[in-house]
mmCIF file of C-alpha atoms in Angstrom:
data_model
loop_
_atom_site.group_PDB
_atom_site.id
_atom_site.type_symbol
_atom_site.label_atom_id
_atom_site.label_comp_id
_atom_site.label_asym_id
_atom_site.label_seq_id
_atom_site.Cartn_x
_atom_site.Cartn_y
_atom_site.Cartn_z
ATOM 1 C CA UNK A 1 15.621 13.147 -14.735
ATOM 2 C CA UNK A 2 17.649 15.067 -11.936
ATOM 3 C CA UNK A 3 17.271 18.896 -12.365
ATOM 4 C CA UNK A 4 20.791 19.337 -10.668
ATOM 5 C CA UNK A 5 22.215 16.559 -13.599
ATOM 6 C CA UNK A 6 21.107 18.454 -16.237
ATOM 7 C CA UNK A 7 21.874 21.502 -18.670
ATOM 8 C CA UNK A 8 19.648 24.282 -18.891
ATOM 9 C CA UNK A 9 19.550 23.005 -22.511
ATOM 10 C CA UNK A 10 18.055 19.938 -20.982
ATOM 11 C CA UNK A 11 15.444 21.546 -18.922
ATOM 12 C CA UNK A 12 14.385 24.084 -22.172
ATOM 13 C CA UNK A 13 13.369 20.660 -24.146
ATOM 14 C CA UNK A 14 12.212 18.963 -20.935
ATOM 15 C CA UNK A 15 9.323 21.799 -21.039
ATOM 16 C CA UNK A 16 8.313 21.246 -24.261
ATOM 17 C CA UNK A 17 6.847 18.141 -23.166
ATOM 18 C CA UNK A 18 5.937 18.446 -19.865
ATOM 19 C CA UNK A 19 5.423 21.194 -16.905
ATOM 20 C CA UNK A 20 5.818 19.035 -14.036
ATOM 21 C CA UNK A 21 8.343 18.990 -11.963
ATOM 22 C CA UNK A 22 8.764 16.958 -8.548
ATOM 23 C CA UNK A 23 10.088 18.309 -5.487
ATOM 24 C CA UNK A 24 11.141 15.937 -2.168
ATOM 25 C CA UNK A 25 11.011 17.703 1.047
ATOM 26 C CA UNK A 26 11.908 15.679 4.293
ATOM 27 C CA UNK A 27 13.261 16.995 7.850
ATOM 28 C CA UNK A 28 16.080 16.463 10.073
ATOM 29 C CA UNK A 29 14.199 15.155 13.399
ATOM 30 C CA UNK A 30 14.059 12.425 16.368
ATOM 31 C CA UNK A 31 12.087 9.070 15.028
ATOM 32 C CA UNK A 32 13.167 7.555 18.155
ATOM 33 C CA UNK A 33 16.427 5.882 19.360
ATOM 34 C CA UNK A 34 16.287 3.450 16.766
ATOM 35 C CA UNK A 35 15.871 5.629 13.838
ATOM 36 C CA UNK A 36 18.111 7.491 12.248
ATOM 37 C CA UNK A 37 17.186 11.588 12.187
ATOM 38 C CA UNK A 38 17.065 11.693 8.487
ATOM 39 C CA UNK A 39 14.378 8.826 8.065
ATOM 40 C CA UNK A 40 11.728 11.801 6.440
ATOM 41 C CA UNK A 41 14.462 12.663 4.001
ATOM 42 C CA UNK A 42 16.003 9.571 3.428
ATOM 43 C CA UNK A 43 12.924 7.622 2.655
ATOM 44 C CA UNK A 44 11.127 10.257 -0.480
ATOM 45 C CA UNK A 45 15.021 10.518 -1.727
ATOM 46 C CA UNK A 46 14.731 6.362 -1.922
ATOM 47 C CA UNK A 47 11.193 7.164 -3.526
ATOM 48 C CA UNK A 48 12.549 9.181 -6.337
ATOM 49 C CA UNK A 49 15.463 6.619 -6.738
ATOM 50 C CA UNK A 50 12.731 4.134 -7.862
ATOM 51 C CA UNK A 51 10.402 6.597 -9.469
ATOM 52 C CA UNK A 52 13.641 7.160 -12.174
ATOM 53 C CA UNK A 53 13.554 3.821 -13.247
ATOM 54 C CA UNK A 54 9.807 4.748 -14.141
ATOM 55 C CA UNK A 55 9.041 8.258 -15.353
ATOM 56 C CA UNK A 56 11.063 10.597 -16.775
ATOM 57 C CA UNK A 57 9.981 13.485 -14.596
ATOM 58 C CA UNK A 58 11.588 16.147 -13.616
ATOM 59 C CA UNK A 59 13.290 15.669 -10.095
ATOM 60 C CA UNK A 60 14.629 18.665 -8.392
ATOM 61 C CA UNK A 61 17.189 18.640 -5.258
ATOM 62 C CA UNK A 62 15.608 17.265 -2.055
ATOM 63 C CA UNK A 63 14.759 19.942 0.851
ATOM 64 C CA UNK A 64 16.038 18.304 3.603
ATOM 65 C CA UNK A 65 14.868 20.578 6.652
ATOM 66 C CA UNK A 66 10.966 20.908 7.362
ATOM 67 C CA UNK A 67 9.172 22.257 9.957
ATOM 68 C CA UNK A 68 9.603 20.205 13.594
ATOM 69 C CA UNK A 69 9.299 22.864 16.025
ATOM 70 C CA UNK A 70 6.896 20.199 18.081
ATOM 71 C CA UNK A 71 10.145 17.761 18.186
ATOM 72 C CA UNK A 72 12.866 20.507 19.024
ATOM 73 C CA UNK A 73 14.430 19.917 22.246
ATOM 74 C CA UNK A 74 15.566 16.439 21.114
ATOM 75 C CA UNK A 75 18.780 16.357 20.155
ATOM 76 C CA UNK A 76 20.028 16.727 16.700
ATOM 77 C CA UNK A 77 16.797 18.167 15.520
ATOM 78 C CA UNK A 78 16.443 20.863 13.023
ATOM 79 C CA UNK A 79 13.407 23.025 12.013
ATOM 80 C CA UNK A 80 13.187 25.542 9.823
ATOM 81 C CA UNK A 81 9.346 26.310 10.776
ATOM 82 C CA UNK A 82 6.773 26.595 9.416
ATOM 83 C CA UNK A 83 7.504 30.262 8.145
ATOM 84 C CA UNK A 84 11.145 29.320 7.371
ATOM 85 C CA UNK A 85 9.850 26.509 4.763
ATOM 86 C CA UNK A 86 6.986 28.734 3.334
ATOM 87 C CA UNK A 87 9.703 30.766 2.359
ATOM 88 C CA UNK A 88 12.116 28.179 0.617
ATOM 89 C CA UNK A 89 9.081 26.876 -0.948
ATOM 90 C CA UNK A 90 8.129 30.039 -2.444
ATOM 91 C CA UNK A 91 11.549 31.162 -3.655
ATOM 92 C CA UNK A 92 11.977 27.199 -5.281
ATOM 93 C CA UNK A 93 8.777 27.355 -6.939
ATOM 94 C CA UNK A 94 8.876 30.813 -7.916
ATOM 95 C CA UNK A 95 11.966 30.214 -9.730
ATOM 96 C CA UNK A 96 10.844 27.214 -11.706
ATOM 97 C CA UNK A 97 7.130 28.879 -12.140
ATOM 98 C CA UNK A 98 9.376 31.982 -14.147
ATOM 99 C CA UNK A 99 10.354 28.705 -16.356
ATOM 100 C CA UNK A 100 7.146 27.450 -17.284
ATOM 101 C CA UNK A 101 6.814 24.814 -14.545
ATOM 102 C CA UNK A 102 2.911 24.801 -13.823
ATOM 103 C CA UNK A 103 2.832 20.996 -12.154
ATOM 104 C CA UNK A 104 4.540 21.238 -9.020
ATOM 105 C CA UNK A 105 4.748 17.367 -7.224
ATOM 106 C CA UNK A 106 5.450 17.921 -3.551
ATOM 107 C CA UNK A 107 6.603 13.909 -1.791
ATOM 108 C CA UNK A 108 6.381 15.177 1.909
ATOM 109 C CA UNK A 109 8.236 12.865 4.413
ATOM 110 C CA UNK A 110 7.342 14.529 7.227
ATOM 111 C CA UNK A 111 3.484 15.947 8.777
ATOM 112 C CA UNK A 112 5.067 19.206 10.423
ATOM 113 C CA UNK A 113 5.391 20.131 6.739
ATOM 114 C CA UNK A 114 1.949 20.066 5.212
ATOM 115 C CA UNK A 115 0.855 23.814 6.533
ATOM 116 C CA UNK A 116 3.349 25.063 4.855
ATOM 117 C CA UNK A 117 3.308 23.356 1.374
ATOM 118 C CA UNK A 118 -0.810 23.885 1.566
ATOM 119 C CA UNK A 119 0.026 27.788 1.715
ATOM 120 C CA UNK A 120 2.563 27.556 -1.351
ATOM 121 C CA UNK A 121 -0.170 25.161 -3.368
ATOM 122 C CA UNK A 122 -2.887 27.495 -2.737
ATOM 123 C CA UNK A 123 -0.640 30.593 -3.622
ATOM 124 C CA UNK A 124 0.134 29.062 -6.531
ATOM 125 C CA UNK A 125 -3.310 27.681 -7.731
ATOM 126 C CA UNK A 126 -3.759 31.441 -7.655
ATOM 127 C CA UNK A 127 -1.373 31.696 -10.321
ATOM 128 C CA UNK A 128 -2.746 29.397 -12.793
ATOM 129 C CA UNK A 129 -0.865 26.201 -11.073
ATOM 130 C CA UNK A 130 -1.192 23.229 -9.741
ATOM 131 C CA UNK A 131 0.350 21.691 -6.568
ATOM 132 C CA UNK A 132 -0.312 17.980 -5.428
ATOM 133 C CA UNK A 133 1.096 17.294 -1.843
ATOM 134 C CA UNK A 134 2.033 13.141 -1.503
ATOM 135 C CA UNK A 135 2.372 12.547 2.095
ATOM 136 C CA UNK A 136 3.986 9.263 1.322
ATOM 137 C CA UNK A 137 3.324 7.619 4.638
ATOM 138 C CA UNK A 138 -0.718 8.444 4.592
ATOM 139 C CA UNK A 139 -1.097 6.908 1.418
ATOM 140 C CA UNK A 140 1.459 3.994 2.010
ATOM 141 C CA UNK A 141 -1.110 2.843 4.718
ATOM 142 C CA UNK A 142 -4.076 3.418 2.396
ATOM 143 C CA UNK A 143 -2.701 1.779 -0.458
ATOM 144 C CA UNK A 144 -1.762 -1.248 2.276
ATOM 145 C CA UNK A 145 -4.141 -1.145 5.710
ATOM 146 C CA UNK A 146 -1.650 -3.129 6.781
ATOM 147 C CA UNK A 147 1.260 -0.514 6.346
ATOM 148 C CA UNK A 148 -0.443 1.505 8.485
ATOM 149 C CA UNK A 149 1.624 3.824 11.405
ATOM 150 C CA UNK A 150 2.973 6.368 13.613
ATOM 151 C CA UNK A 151 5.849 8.613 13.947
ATOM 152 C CA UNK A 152 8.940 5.944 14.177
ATOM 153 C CA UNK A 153 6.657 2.918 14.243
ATOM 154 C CA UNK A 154 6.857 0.002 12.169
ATOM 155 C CA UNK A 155 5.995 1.915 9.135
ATOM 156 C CA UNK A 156 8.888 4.159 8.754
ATOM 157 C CA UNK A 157 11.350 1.577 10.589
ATOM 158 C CA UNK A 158 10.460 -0.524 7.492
ATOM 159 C CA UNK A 159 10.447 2.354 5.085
ATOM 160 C CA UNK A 160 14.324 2.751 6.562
ATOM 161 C CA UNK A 161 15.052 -0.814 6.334
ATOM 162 C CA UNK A 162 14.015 -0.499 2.543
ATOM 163 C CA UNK A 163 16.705 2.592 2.068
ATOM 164 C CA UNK A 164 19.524 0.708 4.251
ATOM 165 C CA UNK A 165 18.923 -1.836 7.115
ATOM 166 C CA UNK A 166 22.015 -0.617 8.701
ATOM 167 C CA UNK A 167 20.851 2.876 9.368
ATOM 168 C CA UNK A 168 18.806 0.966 12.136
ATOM 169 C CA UNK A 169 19.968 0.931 15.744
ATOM 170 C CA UNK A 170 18.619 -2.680 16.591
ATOM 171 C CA UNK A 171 19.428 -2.101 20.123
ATOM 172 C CA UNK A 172 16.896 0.095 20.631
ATOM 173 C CA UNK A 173 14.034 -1.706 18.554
ATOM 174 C CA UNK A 174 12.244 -3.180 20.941
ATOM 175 C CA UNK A 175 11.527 -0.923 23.707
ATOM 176 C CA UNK A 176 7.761 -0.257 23.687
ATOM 177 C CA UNK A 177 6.316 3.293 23.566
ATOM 178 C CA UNK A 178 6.720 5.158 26.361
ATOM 179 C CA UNK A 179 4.061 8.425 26.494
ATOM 180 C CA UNK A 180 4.037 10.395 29.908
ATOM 181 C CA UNK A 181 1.575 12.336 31.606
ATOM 182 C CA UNK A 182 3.363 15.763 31.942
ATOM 183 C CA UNK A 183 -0.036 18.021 32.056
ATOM 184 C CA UNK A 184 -1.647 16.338 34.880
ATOM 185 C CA UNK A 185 -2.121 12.686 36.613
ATOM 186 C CA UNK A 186 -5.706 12.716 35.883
ATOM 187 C CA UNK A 187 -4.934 13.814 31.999
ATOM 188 C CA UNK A 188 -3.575 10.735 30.523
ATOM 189 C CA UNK A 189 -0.859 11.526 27.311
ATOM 190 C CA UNK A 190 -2.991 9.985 24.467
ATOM 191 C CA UNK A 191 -0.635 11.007 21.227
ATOM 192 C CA UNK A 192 0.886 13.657 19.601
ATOM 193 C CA UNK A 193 0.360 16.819 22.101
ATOM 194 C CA UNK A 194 -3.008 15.872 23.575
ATOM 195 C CA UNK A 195 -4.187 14.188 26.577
ATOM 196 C CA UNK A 196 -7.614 12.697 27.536
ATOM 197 C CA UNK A 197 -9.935 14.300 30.291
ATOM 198 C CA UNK A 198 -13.344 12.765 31.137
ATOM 199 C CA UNK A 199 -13.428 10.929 27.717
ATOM 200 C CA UNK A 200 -12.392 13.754 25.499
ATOM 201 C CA UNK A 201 -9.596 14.776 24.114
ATOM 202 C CA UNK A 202 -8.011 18.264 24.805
ATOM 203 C CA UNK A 203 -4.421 19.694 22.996
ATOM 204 C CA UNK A 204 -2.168 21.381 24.792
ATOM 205 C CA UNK A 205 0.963 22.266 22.253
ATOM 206 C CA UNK A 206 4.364 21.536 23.445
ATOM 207 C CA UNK A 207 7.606 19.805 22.485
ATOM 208 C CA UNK A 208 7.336 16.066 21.882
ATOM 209 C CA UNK A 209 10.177 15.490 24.313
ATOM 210 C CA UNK A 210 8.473 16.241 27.362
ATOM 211 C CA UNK A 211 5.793 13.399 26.901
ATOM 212 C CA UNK A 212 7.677 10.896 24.862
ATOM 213 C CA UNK A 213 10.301 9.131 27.140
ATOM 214 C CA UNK A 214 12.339 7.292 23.624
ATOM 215 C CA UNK A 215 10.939 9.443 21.000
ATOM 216 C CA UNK A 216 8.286 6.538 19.068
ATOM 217 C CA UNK A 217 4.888 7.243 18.946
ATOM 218 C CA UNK A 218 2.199 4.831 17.615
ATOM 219 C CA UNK A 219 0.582 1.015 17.409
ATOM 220 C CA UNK A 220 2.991 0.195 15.136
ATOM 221 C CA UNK A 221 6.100 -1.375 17.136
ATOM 222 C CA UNK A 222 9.213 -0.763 15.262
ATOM 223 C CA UNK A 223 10.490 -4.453 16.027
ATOM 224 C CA UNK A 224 7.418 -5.452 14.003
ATOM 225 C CA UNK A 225 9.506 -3.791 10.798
ATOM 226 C CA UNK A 226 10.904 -6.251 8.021
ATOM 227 C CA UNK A 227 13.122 -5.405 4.966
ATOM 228 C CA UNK A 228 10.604 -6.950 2.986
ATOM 229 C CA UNK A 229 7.985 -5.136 3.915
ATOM 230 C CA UNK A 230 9.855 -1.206 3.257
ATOM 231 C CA UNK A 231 11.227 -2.575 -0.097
ATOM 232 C CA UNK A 232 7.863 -3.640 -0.978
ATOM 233 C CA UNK A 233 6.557 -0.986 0.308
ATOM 234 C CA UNK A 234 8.480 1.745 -1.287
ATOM 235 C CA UNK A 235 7.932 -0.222 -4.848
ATOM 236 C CA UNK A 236 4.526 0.101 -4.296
ATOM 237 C CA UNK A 237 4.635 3.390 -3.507
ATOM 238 C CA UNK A 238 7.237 4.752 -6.621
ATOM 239 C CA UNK A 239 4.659 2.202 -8.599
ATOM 240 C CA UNK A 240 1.642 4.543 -7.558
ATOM 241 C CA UNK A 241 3.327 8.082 -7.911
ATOM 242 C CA UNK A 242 4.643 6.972 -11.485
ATOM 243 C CA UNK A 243 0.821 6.346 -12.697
ATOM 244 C CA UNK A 244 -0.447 9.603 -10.952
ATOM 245 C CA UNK A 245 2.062 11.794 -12.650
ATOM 246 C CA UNK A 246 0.812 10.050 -15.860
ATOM 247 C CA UNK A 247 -2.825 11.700 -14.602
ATOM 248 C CA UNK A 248 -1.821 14.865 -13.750
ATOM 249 C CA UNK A 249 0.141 15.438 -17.578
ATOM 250 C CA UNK A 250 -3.521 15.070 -18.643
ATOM 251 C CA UNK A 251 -4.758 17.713 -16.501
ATOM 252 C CA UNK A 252 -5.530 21.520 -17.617
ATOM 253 C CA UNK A 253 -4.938 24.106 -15.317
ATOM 254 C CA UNK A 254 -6.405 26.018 -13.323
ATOM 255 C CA UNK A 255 -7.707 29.459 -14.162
ATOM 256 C CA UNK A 256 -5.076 31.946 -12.909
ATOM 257 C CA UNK A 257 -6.608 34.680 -10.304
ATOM 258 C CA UNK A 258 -3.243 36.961 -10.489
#
């Protein structure tokens, strides 16, 4: 059930049953030259597509912006930041909360996100509420070990293939990772913002851009993505979510502090 597809009428006998209430957020962001910037929007909005034909939950409208201030500086990027997002969190939920929402489902496409949904969950456990945080690709690769990747990797090339396959640039699939050592020659770029020195590994915060020469990061090479495996893989995943919202109906809440 789409909160924007509904009366208010609607959503009054909606909470008579139930006080959950899911909420996508995504980003607008580089995934490499093969992916297409919306890929942590696109993929949850597919999610909730197949969660429909399963639950009757309460969907509201996707946020599409998140917090990629590590990935600014390649083009087309958006962020709203970390503080930016804590704020349209806050005013979403807090409107609902005035409802009687009290189960708030966050499907998070994108990591840059998580600081700022595990502010709003704990503000609003505070409040006598519950918020659950899916990071859909995480759990993707625990429900499947083999599923398993990184930022534009196989994973979410597949995840895209199972939304459209012709979103893909298939030009650009095959070029291999490319990580540069911007800090220092004898600090080697291991992943996302750190290097390695002596055997250890030491952050050093800065935009994506200046050690990633095409934007992919992980052991998960995109050409290794199949439209098979995202459709599967996005089944699975809309199969899993439907069960846990069963589980969290049954749940009281917590004891408000506020």
């Amino acid at each position: 059930m789409r909160l924007a597809n509904v009366t208010c009428k609607k959503v009054e006998e909606y909470l008579t049953r139930s006080q959950t209430v899911v909420i996508p957020v995504g980003s607008i962001e580089n995934h490499g030259k093969h992916m297409p910037l919306g890929t942590d929007t696109l993929i949850p909005d597919k999610i909730v597509e197949l969660l429909e034909e399963k639950s009757g939950v309460m969907i509201a409208p996707t946020i599409p912006y998140g917090a990629t201030n590590t990935i600014m500086g390649c083009t087309g990027t958006i962020t709203l930041g970390t503080d930016g997002l804590v704020m349209i969190l806050t005013k979403v939920t807090d409107s609902l909360f005035r409802y009687g929402f009290r189960k708030f489902v966050i499907l998070n496409g994108h990591g840059g996100n998580n600081k700022a949904i595990e502010t709003v969950g704990m503000q609003l456990h505070r409040r006598g509420a519950w918020l659950a945080n899916l990071n859909w690709w995480l759990m993707a690769g625990e429900l499947n070990p083999e599923w398993k990747g990184g930022h534009g990797g196989a994973e979410e090339t597949a995840g895209v293939m199972g939304v459209d396959p012709a979103l893909i640039d298939y030009d650009y699939i095959n070029e291999p990772m490319d990580l540069i050592d911007d800090v220092a020659p004898n600090m080697k770029t291991t992943g996302w913002g750190t290097v390695d020195y002596k055997g250890a590994t030491v952050v050093f915060p800065r935009e994506m851009h200046n050690y990633s020469g095409n934007g992919w990061y992980g052991k998960d090479e995109p050409h290794l993505a199949t439209v098979e495996w995202g459709q599967e893989m996005l089944r699975t995943f809309a199969d899993y979510m439907a069960d846990f919202l069963t589980e969290l109906e049954k749940l009281d809440l917590p004891k408000a502090e506020i």
